[in-house]
Coordinates of C-alpha atoms in Angstrom, one line a residue:
X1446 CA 79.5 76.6 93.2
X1447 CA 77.0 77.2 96.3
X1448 CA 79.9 78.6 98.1
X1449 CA 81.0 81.3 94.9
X1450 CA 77.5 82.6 94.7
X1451 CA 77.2 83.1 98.3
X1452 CA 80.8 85.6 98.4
X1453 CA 79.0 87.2 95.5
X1454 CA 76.1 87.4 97.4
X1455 CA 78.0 88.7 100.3
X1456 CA 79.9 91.2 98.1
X1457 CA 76.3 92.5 96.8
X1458 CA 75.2 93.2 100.5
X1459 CA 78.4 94.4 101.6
X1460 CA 78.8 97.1 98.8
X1461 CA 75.5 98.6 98.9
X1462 CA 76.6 101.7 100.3
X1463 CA 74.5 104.5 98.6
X1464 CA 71.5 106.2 100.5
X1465 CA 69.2 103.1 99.6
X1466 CA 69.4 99.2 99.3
X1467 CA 67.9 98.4 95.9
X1468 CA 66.7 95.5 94.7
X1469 CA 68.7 95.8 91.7
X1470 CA 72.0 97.3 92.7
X1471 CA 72.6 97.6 88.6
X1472 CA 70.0 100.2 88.4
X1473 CA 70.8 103.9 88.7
X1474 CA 69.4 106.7 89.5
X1475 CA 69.0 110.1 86.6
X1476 CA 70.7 113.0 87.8
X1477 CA 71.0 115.9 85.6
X1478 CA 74.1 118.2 84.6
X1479 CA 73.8 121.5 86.3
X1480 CA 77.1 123.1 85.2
X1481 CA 80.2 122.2 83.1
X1482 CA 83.5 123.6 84.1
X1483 CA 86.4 123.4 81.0
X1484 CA 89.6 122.0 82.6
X1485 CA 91.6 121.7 79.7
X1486 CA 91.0 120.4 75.8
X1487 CA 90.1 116.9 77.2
X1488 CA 89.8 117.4 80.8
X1489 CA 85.8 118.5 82.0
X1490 CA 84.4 118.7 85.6
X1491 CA 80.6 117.7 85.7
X1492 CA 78.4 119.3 88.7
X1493 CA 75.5 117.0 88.7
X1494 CA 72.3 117.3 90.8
X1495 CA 69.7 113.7 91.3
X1496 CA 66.3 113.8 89.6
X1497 CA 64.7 112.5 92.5
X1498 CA 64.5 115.0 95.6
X1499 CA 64.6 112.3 98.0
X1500 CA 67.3 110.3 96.4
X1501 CA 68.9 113.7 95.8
X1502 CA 68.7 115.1 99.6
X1503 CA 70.1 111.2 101.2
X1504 CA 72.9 110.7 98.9
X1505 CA 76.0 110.9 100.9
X1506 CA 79.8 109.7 99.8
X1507 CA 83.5 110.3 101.3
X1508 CA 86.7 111.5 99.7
X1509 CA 87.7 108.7 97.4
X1510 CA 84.6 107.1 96.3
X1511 CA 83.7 106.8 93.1
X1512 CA 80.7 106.6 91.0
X1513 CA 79.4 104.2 88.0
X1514 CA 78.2 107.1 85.2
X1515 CA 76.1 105.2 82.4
X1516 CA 74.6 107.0 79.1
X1517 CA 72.0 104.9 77.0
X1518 CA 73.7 103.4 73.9
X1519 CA 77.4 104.4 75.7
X1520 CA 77.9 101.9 78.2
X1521 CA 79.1 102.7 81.9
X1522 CA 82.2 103.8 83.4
X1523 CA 84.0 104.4 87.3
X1524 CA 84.3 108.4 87.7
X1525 CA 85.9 109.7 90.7
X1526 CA 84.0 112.3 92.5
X1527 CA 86.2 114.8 92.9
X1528 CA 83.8 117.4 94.7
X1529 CA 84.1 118.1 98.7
X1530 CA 81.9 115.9 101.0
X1531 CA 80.0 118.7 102.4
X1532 CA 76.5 118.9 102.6
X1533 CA 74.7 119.7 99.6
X1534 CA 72.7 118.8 96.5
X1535 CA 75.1 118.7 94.0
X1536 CA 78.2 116.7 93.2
X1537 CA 81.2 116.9 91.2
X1538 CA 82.9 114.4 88.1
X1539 CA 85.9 115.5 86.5
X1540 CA 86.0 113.4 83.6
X1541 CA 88.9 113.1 81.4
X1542 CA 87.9 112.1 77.4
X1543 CA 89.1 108.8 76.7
X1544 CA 86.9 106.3 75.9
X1545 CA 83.2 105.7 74.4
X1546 CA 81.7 106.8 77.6
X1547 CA 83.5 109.5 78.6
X1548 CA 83.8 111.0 75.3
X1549 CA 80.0 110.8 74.8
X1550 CA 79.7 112.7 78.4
X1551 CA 82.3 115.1 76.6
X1552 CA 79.2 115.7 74.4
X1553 CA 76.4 116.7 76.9
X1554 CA 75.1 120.1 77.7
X1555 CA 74.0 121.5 80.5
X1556 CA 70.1 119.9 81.6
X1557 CA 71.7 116.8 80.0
X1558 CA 70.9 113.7 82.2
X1559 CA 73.1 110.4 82.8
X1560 CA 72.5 107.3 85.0
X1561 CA 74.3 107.5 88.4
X1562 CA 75.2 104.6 90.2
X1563 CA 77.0 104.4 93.3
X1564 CA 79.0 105.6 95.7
X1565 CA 81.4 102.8 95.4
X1566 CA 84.9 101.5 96.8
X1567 CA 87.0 102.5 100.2
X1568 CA 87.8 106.1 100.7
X1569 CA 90.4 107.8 102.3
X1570 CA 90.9 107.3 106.0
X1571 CA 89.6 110.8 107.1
X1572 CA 90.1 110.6 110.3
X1573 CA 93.7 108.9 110.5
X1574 CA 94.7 111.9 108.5
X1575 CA 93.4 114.3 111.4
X1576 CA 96.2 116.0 113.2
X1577 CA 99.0 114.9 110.9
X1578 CA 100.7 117.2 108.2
X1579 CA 99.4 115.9 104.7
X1580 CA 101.5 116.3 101.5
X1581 CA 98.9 115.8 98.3
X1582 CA 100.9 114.6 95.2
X1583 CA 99.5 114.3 91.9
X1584 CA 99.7 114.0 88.3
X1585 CA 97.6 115.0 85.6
X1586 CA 94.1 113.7 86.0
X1587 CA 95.1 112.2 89.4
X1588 CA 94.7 115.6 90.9
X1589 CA 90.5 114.9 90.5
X1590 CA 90.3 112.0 93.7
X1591 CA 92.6 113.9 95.3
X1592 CA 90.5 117.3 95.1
X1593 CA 87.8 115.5 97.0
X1594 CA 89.9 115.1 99.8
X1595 CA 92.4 118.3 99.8
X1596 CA 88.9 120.1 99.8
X1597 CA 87.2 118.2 102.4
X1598 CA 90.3 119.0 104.6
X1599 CA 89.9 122.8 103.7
X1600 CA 86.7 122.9 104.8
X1601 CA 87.8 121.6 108.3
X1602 CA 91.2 123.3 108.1
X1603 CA 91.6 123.0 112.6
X1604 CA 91.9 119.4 112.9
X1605 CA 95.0 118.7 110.6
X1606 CA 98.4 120.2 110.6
X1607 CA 100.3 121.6 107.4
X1608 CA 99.2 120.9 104.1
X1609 CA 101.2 120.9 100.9
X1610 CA 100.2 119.9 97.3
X1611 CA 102.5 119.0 95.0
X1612 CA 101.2 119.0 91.0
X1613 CA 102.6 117.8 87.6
X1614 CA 101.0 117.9 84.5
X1615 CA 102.2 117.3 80.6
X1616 CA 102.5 121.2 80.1
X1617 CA 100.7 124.3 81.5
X1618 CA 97.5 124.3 79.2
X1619 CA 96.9 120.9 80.4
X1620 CA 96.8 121.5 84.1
X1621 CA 93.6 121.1 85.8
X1622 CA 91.8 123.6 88.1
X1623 CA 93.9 125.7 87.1
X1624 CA 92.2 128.8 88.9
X1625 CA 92.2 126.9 92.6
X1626 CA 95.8 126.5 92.1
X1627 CA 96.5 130.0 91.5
X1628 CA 94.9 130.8 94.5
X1629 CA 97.0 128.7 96.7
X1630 CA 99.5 130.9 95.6
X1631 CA 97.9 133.6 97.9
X1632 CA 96.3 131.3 100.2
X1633 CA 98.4 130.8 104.0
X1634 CA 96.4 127.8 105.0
X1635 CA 97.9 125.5 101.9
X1636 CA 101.6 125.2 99.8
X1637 CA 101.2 124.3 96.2
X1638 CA 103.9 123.8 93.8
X1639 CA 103.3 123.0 90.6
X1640 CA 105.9 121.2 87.7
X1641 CA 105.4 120.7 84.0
X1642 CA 107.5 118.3 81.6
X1643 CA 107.0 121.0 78.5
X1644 CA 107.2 124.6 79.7
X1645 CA 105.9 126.4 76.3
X1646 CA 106.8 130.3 76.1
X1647 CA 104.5 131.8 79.4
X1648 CA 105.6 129.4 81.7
X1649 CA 107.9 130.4 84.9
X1650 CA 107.6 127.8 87.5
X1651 CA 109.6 124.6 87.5
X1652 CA 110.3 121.8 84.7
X1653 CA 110.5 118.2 85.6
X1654 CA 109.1 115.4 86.7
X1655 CA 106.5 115.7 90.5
X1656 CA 109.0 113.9 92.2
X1657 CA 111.6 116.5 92.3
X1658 CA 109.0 118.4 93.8
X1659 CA 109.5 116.5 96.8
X1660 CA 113.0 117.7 97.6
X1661 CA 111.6 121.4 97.7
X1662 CA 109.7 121.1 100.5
X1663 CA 110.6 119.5 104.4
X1664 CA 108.7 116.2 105.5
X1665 CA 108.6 115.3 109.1
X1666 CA 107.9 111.6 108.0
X1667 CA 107.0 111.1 112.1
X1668 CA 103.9 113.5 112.0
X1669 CA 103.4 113.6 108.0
X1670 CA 101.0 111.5 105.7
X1671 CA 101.0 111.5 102.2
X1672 CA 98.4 110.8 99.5
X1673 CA 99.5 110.2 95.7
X1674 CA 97.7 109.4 92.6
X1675 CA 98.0 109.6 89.0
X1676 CA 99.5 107.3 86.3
X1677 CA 100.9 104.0 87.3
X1678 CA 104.6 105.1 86.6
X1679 CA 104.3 108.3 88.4
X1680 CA 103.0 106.4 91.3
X1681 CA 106.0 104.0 92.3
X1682 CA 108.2 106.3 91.7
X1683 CA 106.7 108.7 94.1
X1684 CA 106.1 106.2 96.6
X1685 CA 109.7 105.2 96.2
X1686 CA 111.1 108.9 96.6
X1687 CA 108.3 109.2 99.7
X1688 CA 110.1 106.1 101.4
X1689 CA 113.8 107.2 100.8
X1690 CA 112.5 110.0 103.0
X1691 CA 111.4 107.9 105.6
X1692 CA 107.9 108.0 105.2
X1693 CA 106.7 104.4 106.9
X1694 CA 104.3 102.3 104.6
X1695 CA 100.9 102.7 106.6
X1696 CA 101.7 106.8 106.1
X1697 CA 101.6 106.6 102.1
X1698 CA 98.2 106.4 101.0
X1699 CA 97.3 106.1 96.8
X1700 CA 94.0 105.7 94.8
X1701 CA 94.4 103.0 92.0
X1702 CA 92.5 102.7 88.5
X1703 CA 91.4 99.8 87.1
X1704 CA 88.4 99.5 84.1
X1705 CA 85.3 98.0 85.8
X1706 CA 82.2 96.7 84.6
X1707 CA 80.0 95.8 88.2
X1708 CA 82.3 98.3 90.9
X1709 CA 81.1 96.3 93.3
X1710 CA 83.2 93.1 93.8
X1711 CA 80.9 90.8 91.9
X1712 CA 82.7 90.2 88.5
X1713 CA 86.2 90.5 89.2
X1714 CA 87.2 92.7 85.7
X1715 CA 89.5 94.5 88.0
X1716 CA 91.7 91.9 89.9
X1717 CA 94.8 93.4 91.0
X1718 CA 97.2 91.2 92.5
X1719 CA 94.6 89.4 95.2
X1720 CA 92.6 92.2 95.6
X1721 CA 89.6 94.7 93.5
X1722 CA 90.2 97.6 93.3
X1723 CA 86.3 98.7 92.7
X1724 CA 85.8 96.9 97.2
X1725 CA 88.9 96.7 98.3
X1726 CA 89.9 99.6 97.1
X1727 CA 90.7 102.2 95.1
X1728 CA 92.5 103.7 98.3
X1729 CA 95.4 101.6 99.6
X1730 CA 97.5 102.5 101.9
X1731 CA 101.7 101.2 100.5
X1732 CA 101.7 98.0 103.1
X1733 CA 98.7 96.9 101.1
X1734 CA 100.6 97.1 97.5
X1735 CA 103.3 94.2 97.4
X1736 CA 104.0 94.2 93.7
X1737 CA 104.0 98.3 92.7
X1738 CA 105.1 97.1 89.3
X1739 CA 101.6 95.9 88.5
X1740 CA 99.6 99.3 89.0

């Protein structure tokens, strides 16, 4: 018993990655809604600012990192931050409505407040991405870790090579930032195709599924990375369509879900395999997935 309560312990100091160690790493910290951008019908991105300027002006996170958003009465739930890194006072949350939590964030206004937590979990290996041309592909709601790092990669557009983003979504009205995509259409420093299962009348681009994305576009699998997420199913097969191409394992990178109750390794609600995804995760790289039919 000594010896479990010590690797919680160990987890607890480990994990404590925000700006401060707290006594209480269950406690979080008000930050208040400064703007709320519609993605779709269910599908809203939260820009959130810290209460306290101190807190506010040391909080730091990377690509792939999430955060533990609690509302009194509502419980708490993981939110990927799906802002750039950059330096500034405010983050991004896009939150999809699904759940008692999220739905009740659904219900905020602006100068709303809810309990921060966090950040939490391995991000995305930065600088292993440096120099290398990076495919993004994503699905749905998937496309929200992702933005984190496609936009933190923008901002330092020198140090990597090509960059391609490959989007599917239910049907056009559910895609989200929709606007950013449009402007890849005009923008030379990034290639974004988009795919939809259900066209509707307006829509000209392609129907099918994001893997038959990946035979539009040329992947040099010796100088190319590639970072996937969105539903579990979406997932293997693009990994699976990524290796036919001869992407190697270490080069196909994916951010995993899992519901969580501590997000720091303590209570083990999101075993996967032999691993949690809320420390040893959510980023793994395909070597580090043995069974893709459990994600």
């Amino acid at each position: 018993m000594a010896g479990i309560e010590f690797q919680k312990q160990e987890r607890q100091n480990k994990h404590q990655v925000g700006p401060f160690r707290q006594e209480n790493i269950y406690l979080p910290h008000p930050a208040i809604i400064r703007e709320i951008i519609t993605e779709n019908e269910t599908v809203s991105t939260f820009v959130l600012e810290f209460e306290d300027a101190l807190y506010r002006q040391e909080f730091t996170y990377k690509p792939g990192q999430f955060l533990m958003v609690s509302i009194p009465h509502q419980g708490e739930a993981p939110i990927s931050i799906s802002s750039a890194s950059a330096l500034t006072t405010t983050f991004a949350l896009t939150v999809r409505k699904a759940g008692k939590l999220t739905g009740a964030m659904h219900g905020l206004s602006m100068g709303d407040v809810v309990g921060i937590r966090g950040p939490y979990g391995r991000p995305f290996p930065m600088g292993d991405l440096e120099g290398k041309n990076l495919v993004f592909v994503a699905g749905g709601i998937g496309m929200a870790p992702l933005h984190s790092a496609l936009f933190s990669c923008l901002e330092h557009r020198q140090k990597y090579g090509a960059i391609t983003v490959l989007y599917g979504s239910r049907n056009p009205d559910e895609i989200c930032f929709s606007e950013e995509m449009k402007s890849f259409e005009q923008d030379e420093n990034v290639k974004c195709l988009l795919t939809v299962d259900e066209a509707g009348d307006n829509w000209q681009g392609h129907v099918g599924l994001v893997t038959e994305l990946l035979d539009m576009i040329s992947i040099d699998p010796g100088t190319s990375k590639a970072l996937v997420c969105g539903p579990g199913i979406m997932i293997r097969f693009v990994i699976a369509r990524l290796e036919s191409l001869g992407m190697q394992a270490p080069d196909i990178i994916t951010t995993l879900e899992r519901h969580m109750k501590c997000g720091v390794g303590i209570c083990g609600h999101c075993h996967f395999d032999e691993k949690l995804i809320c420390s040893d995760g959510p980023v793994f790289t395909r070597d580090e997935l043995t069974n893709l039919e459990n994600i």
